[in-house]
């Protein structure tokens, strides 16, 4: 099946989204109602286990957070497989009441062929996600394959009918200036929502995203090169640029700081001392990775975890050279004067002990009875 052009995709999505937008706009006149923090997490939910899947725990099991839904984007894996893994995990932990919106299968501009050529010219990219993982990109198909059998079992829960961009737009307008968007994968869904609805970013409360890793050149030489790769930006640089230059009220960057927190076997042993369906899942599908996405969602749930941050102006290199997709920051006096480059809050340090203690407690939460799946 041929892939539609990006402009054609936008035109089709705009036609479908128009009705939802018109219906949602009158809500803008209503005053914000105090209540729990409203959050949508957009992620490339590689599974089973690992940082992507585990990122939902600080949101679902914090009593001060209400999760409006999850949206899925290709990145660490193809979108259809990620969605299936996420929906199966939600079944296991009894949270099929949370809607899952399937999203972008391909980046806006980047392709398998383009990344293959980039590697030939500028060297190997360590982690390629859906397009080769830690291996070779040479024989990766250009189109999304069918979902393979899942080792944790195939889900019965189905995604909602709306695509991710439509869902994001609808929810933000239904709760103006109240919804925190947590992005822990490539920013393709957000870029589509921004292009479909220029008021989307300004109508959200804030953006908190995992990415924008800085000063990682030496880390890639002296440590794990994969952990120094800013994959979420590199997979879809154009989407990252669109998202970063949109008129959000606030943007928080959780990048390099997240490399310092590992899901070790000793820490996992603390969590799995209590036996629940969730801790059994975490133990069975353990991956020794930094807690990149878990920290990002934990900060969204509890901003007081941040102990220091710095404001900077950030953008993404879109030139097709060795730094394509890399994030750059400047102080205000040196920032490019082009329209849209804006201030972000870069997290420098967190209360790691409190984060670990809280995450372990949330991961051991007694699970609710399974709610009926939403179709």
Coordinates of C-alpha atoms in Angstrom, one line a residue:
X1 CA 0.0 0.0 0.0
X2 CA 1.5 3.4 -1.0
X3 CA 2.1 6.0 1.7
X4 CA 0.1 9.2 1.2
X5 CA 2.0 12.4 1.0
X6 CA 2.3 14.5 4.2
X7 CA 0.3 17.4 2.8
X8 CA -2.5 15.0 1.8
X9 CA -2.4 13.5 5.3
X10 CA -2.8 16.9 6.8
X11 CA -5.7 17.8 4.5
X12 CA -7.5 14.6 5.3
X13 CA -7.0 15.0 9.0
X14 CA -8.1 18.6 8.9
X15 CA -11.4 17.7 7.3
X16 CA -12.1 15.1 10.0
X17 CA -10.9 17.2 12.8
X18 CA -12.9 20.3 11.8
X19 CA -16.2 19.1 13.3
X20 CA -14.6 18.1 16.6
X21 CA -12.9 21.5 16.8
X22 CA -16.0 23.5 16.1
X23 CA -17.8 21.5 18.8
X24 CA -15.0 22.0 21.3
X25 CA -14.4 25.7 20.8
X26 CA -17.3 27.0 22.9
X27 CA -15.8 25.3 25.9
X28 CA -13.1 28.0 25.8
X29 CA -15.5 30.4 27.5
X30 CA -15.8 28.3 30.6
X31 CA -13.6 29.0 33.6
X32 CA -11.1 26.4 34.6
X33 CA -12.4 24.0 37.3
X34 CA -10.0 23.2 40.2
X35 CA -9.2 19.5 40.4
X36 CA -6.6 16.9 39.7
X37 CA -3.8 17.5 37.2
X38 CA -5.1 16.5 33.8
X39 CA -2.5 14.7 31.7
X40 CA -2.2 13.1 28.3
X41 CA 1.0 11.0 27.7
X42 CA 2.2 10.7 24.1
X43 CA 4.8 8.0 23.8
X44 CA 6.4 5.3 21.6
X45 CA 5.4 2.5 24.0
X46 CA 8.0 -0.1 23.3
X47 CA 7.1 -3.3 25.2
X48 CA 6.8 -5.3 27.1
X49 CA 8.5 -3.7 30.0
X50 CA 11.1 -1.1 29.8
X51 CA 11.0 2.7 30.3
X52 CA 8.2 3.4 27.8
X53 CA 5.7 1.0 29.4
X54 CA 6.7 1.8 33.0
X55 CA 6.2 5.6 32.4
X56 CA 2.5 5.2 32.8
X57 CA 2.9 4.2 36.5
X58 CA 3.6 7.7 38.0
X59 CA 0.6 9.0 36.2
X60 CA -2.0 6.3 36.8
X61 CA -1.1 5.7 40.5
X62 CA -0.7 9.3 41.7
X63 CA -4.1 10.3 43.3
X64 CA -3.5 13.9 42.2
X65 CA -3.4 13.1 38.5
X66 CA -6.2 12.3 36.1
X67 CA -5.0 10.6 32.9
X68 CA -7.2 11.7 30.0
X69 CA -5.6 9.1 27.7
X70 CA -2.5 7.8 26.0
X71 CA -1.5 8.5 22.4
X72 CA 1.0 6.3 20.5
X73 CA 3.6 7.3 17.9
X74 CA 6.2 5.2 16.0
X75 CA 9.7 5.5 17.4
X76 CA 11.2 2.7 19.6
X77 CA 8.9 0.3 17.7
X78 CA 6.3 0.5 15.0
X79 CA 3.2 2.3 16.2
X80 CA 0.8 -0.7 15.8
X81 CA 3.0 -3.0 18.0
X82 CA 3.5 -0.3 20.6
X83 CA -0.2 0.3 20.8
X84 CA -0.8 -3.4 21.3
X85 CA 1.8 -3.7 24.0
X86 CA 0.3 -0.7 25.9
X87 CA -3.2 -2.0 25.6
X88 CA -2.2 -5.4 26.9
X89 CA -0.4 -3.8 29.9
X90 CA -3.5 -1.7 30.7
X91 CA -5.5 -5.0 30.7
X92 CA -3.0 -6.6 33.1
X93 CA -3.1 -3.7 35.6
X94 CA -6.9 -3.3 35.3
X95 CA -7.0 0.2 33.6
X96 CA -8.9 -0.4 30.4
X97 CA -10.9 2.7 31.3
X98 CA -8.1 4.8 29.9
X99 CA -8.4 5.5 26.1
X100 CA -5.5 4.7 23.8
X101 CA -5.3 6.7 20.5
X102 CA -3.2 5.3 17.7
X103 CA -1.1 8.0 16.0
X104 CA 1.6 8.6 13.5
X105 CA 3.2 5.6 11.8
X106 CA 5.9 7.6 10.0
X107 CA 7.9 10.8 10.7
X108 CA 6.9 13.9 8.9
X109 CA 9.9 13.9 6.5
X110 CA 12.5 11.3 7.7
X111 CA 12.3 7.8 6.2
X112 CA 14.1 4.5 6.5
X113 CA 15.9 5.2 3.2
X114 CA 17.0 8.6 4.4
X115 CA 18.3 7.3 7.7
X116 CA 20.1 4.5 5.9
X117 CA 21.9 7.1 3.7
X118 CA 22.6 9.2 6.7
X119 CA 24.4 6.3 8.4
X120 CA 26.4 5.7 5.2
X121 CA 27.6 9.3 5.2
X122 CA 28.0 10.2 8.9
X123 CA 28.3 7.0 10.9
X124 CA 26.1 4.5 12.7
X125 CA 23.2 5.8 14.9
X126 CA 23.3 3.4 17.9
X127 CA 19.6 3.0 18.6
X128 CA 17.2 3.1 15.6
X129 CA 14.0 2.0 17.2
X130 CA 11.5 0.6 14.8
X131 CA 14.1 0.9 12.0
X132 CA 16.6 -1.6 13.3
X133 CA 17.0 -1.2 17.1
X134 CA 20.6 -1.7 18.0
X135 CA 21.2 -3.7 14.8
X136 CA 21.4 -2.9 11.1
X137 CA 18.9 -0.7 9.1
X138 CA 19.9 -2.4 5.8
X139 CA 16.9 -4.7 5.5
X140 CA 14.2 -2.8 7.4
X141 CA 11.0 -2.5 5.4
X142 CA 9.8 1.0 4.4
X143 CA 6.2 0.2 5.6
X144 CA 4.9 -0.8 9.0
X145 CA 4.6 -4.6 9.2
X146 CA 1.8 -6.5 10.9
X147 CA 1.8 -6.8 14.7
X148 CA 3.7 -10.0 15.6
X149 CA 2.4 -12.3 18.4
X150 CA 3.0 -10.7 21.8
X151 CA 4.8 -12.7 24.4
X152 CA 2.6 -11.2 27.1
X153 CA -0.5 -12.1 25.1
X154 CA -2.6 -10.2 22.6
X155 CA -4.9 -7.4 23.9
X156 CA -8.7 -7.5 23.7
X157 CA -8.9 -3.8 24.4
X158 CA -9.1 -1.8 21.2
X159 CA -7.9 1.7 20.5
X160 CA -10.4 4.5 20.2
X161 CA -11.6 5.5 16.7
X162 CA -9.9 8.9 16.8
X163 CA -6.3 9.3 15.7
X164 CA -3.9 10.8 18.2
X165 CA -3.8 14.3 16.7
X166 CA -7.6 14.6 16.8
X167 CA -7.7 13.2 20.3
X168 CA -5.1 15.7 21.6
X169 CA -6.9 18.6 20.0
X170 CA -10.3 17.6 21.3
X171 CA -9.1 17.0 24.9
X172 CA -7.1 20.3 25.1
X173 CA -10.1 22.3 23.9
X174 CA -12.4 20.4 26.3
X175 CA -10.2 21.4 29.2
X176 CA -8.6 24.7 28.1
X177 CA -5.3 25.6 29.9
X178 CA -5.6 22.6 32.1
X179 CA -4.0 19.7 30.2
X180 CA -0.3 18.9 30.6
X181 CA 1.0 17.1 27.5
X182 CA 3.8 14.6 28.4
X183 CA 5.8 13.6 25.3
X184 CA 8.3 10.8 25.8
X185 CA 8.7 9.7 22.2
X186 CA 9.2 11.4 18.8
X187 CA 7.0 14.5 18.6
X188 CA 5.2 13.6 15.4
X189 CA 1.7 13.5 16.9
X190 CA 2.2 16.9 18.5
X191 CA 3.4 18.4 15.3
X192 CA 0.4 17.1 13.4
X193 CA -1.9 18.6 16.1
X194 CA -0.1 21.9 16.0
X195 CA -0.4 22.1 12.2
X196 CA -4.1 21.1 12.2
X197 CA -5.0 23.5 15.0
X198 CA -2.7 26.5 15.4
X199 CA -4.4 27.2 18.8
X200 CA -3.6 23.7 20.2
X201 CA -0.3 24.4 22.0
X202 CA -1.5 27.7 23.5
X203 CA -4.7 26.1 24.7
X204 CA -2.7 23.4 26.6
X205 CA -1.4 24.0 30.1
X206 CA 2.2 23.0 29.3
X207 CA 4.5 20.6 27.5
X208 CA 6.9 18.3 29.3
X209 CA 9.0 16.2 27.1
X210 CA 11.8 13.6 27.3
X211 CA 14.5 14.6 24.9
X212 CA 16.8 17.5 24.1
X213 CA 19.8 15.8 25.5
X214 CA 22.8 18.1 25.7
X215 CA 26.6 17.8 26.0
X216 CA 26.5 14.1 25.2
X217 CA 29.5 13.8 22.9
X218 CA 31.9 12.8 25.6
X219 CA 29.3 10.5 27.2
X220 CA 29.0 8.6 23.9
X221 CA 32.8 8.0 24.0
X222 CA 33.2 7.2 27.7
X223 CA 29.9 5.5 28.4
X224 CA 27.0 3.9 26.6
X225 CA 26.6 5.5 23.2
X226 CA 23.0 4.4 23.0
X227 CA 22.2 6.3 26.2
X228 CA 23.7 9.4 24.8
X229 CA 21.6 9.3 21.6
X230 CA 18.8 11.9 21.5
X231 CA 16.5 9.4 19.7
X232 CA 13.2 11.2 20.2
X233 CA 14.6 14.2 18.4
X234 CA 16.6 12.4 15.7
X235 CA 13.8 10.1 14.6
X236 CA 11.6 13.0 13.6
X237 CA 13.6 16.3 13.6
X238 CA 11.0 18.3 11.8
X239 CA 8.3 17.4 14.2
X240 CA 10.6 18.3 17.2
X241 CA 11.3 21.7 15.6
X242 CA 7.5 22.3 15.1
X243 CA 6.7 21.3 18.6
X244 CA 9.5 23.3 20.2
X245 CA 8.6 26.5 18.3
X246 CA 4.9 26.3 19.1
X247 CA 3.3 28.9 21.5
X248 CA 3.1 26.7 24.7
X249 CA 2.7 28.5 27.9
X250 CA 5.6 26.5 29.3
X251 CA 8.0 23.8 28.0
X252 CA 10.0 21.6 30.4
X253 CA 12.9 19.5 29.0
X254 CA 13.8 16.3 30.8
X255 CA 16.9 15.2 28.9
X256 CA 20.4 14.4 30.1
X257 CA 19.4 14.3 33.8
X258 CA 17.3 11.1 33.2
X259 CA 20.4 9.1 32.3
X260 CA 21.5 9.2 35.9
X261 CA 18.6 7.0 37.2
X262 CA 18.9 3.3 36.3
X263 CA 16.4 0.5 36.8
X264 CA 18.9 -1.8 38.4
X265 CA 18.2 -5.4 39.5
X266 CA 18.6 -4.4 43.2
X267 CA 16.0 -1.6 42.7
X268 CA 13.7 -4.0 40.9
X269 CA 14.0 -6.5 43.7
X270 CA 12.7 -3.8 46.1
X271 CA 9.7 -3.2 43.9
X272 CA 8.8 -6.9 43.3
X273 CA 8.9 -7.8 47.0
X274 CA 5.2 -7.2 46.9
X275 CA 3.5 -9.6 44.4
X276 CA 0.8 -8.1 42.2
X277 CA 0.0 -8.5 38.5
X278 CA 2.0 -5.3 37.9
X279 CA 5.1 -6.2 39.9
X280 CA 5.1 -9.6 38.3
X281 CA 5.0 -8.0 34.8
X282 CA 7.8 -5.6 35.8
X283 CA 9.9 -8.5 37.0
X284 CA 9.3 -10.7 34.1
X285 CA 10.0 -8.1 31.4
X286 CA 12.8 -6.3 33.2
X287 CA 15.2 -4.2 31.1
X288 CA 18.4 -2.6 32.7
X289 CA 17.8 0.9 31.3
X290 CA 17.8 4.4 32.5
X291 CA 14.4 5.5 33.8
X292 CA 14.1 8.2 31.1
X293 CA 10.3 8.2 30.6
X294 CA 9.4 7.3 34.2
X295 CA 11.2 10.4 35.4
X296 CA 9.5 12.6 32.8
X297 CA 6.0 11.5 33.9
X298 CA 7.0 11.7 37.5
X299 CA 7.9 15.3 37.1
X300 CA 4.6 16.0 35.4
X301 CA 2.8 14.4 38.3
X302 CA 5.0 16.1 40.9
X303 CA 7.0 19.1 39.7
X304 CA 8.6 19.5 43.2
X305 CA 10.9 16.6 42.2
X306 CA 13.0 19.1 40.2
X307 CA 15.7 20.6 42.5
X308 CA 17.4 22.7 39.8
X309 CA 16.7 23.9 36.3
X310 CA 18.0 26.5 33.9
X311 CA 16.2 28.5 31.3
X312 CA 17.5 28.5 27.7
X313 CA 16.4 28.9 24.1
X314 CA 16.2 25.6 22.3
X315 CA 15.8 24.4 18.7
X316 CA 16.6 21.4 16.5
X317 CA 19.2 21.3 13.7
X318 CA 17.4 20.5 10.5
X319 CA 20.4 20.6 8.2
X320 CA 21.0 17.3 6.6
X321 CA 24.5 16.8 8.0
X322 CA 26.1 14.9 11.0
X323 CA 24.0 16.8 13.5
X324 CA 20.6 16.4 11.9
X325 CA 18.1 16.2 14.7
X326 CA 20.4 17.3 17.4
X327 CA 19.1 19.9 20.0
X328 CA 20.9 23.1 20.6
X329 CA 20.5 25.7 23.4
X330 CA 21.5 29.3 23.7
X331 CA 21.2 32.0 26.4
X332 CA 18.8 34.8 25.4
X333 CA 21.5 37.2 24.2
X334 CA 22.9 34.6 21.8
X335 CA 19.6 32.9 20.6
X336 CA 18.8 33.0 16.9
X337 CA 16.5 35.9 16.1
X338 CA 14.3 33.8 13.8
X339 CA 10.6 33.6 14.7
X340 CA 9.6 30.8 17.0
X341 CA 12.8 30.0 18.9
X342 CA 11.6 30.1 22.5
X343 CA 12.5 29.7 26.1
X344 CA 12.4 26.3 27.7
X345 CA 13.1 25.0 31.2
X346 CA 15.9 22.5 31.2
X347 CA 15.9 20.2 34.2
X348 CA 19.4 19.9 35.7
X349 CA 18.8 17.8 38.9
X350 CA 16.0 16.0 40.7
X351 CA 15.4 14.5 44.1
X352 CA 16.4 11.1 43.0
X353 CA 15.8 9.4 46.4
X354 CA 12.2 10.7 46.6
X355 CA 11.6 9.7 43.0
X356 CA 12.8 6.2 43.6
X357 CA 10.8 5.8 46.8
X358 CA 7.6 7.2 45.2
X359 CA 7.9 5.1 42.0
X360 CA 8.5 1.9 44.0
X361 CA 5.4 2.7 46.1
X362 CA 3.3 3.4 43.1
X363 CA 4.5 0.3 41.3
X364 CA 3.3 -1.8 44.3
X365 CA -0.2 -0.2 44.3
X366 CA -3.0 -2.7 44.7
X367 CA -4.7 -2.8 41.4
X368 CA -8.4 -2.0 40.8
X369 CA -10.8 -4.5 39.3
X370 CA -10.7 -4.3 35.5
X371 CA -13.0 -1.7 34.1
X372 CA -14.9 -2.3 30.8
X373 CA -12.8 -1.6 27.8
X374 CA -13.6 1.6 25.8
X375 CA -14.1 1.1 22.1

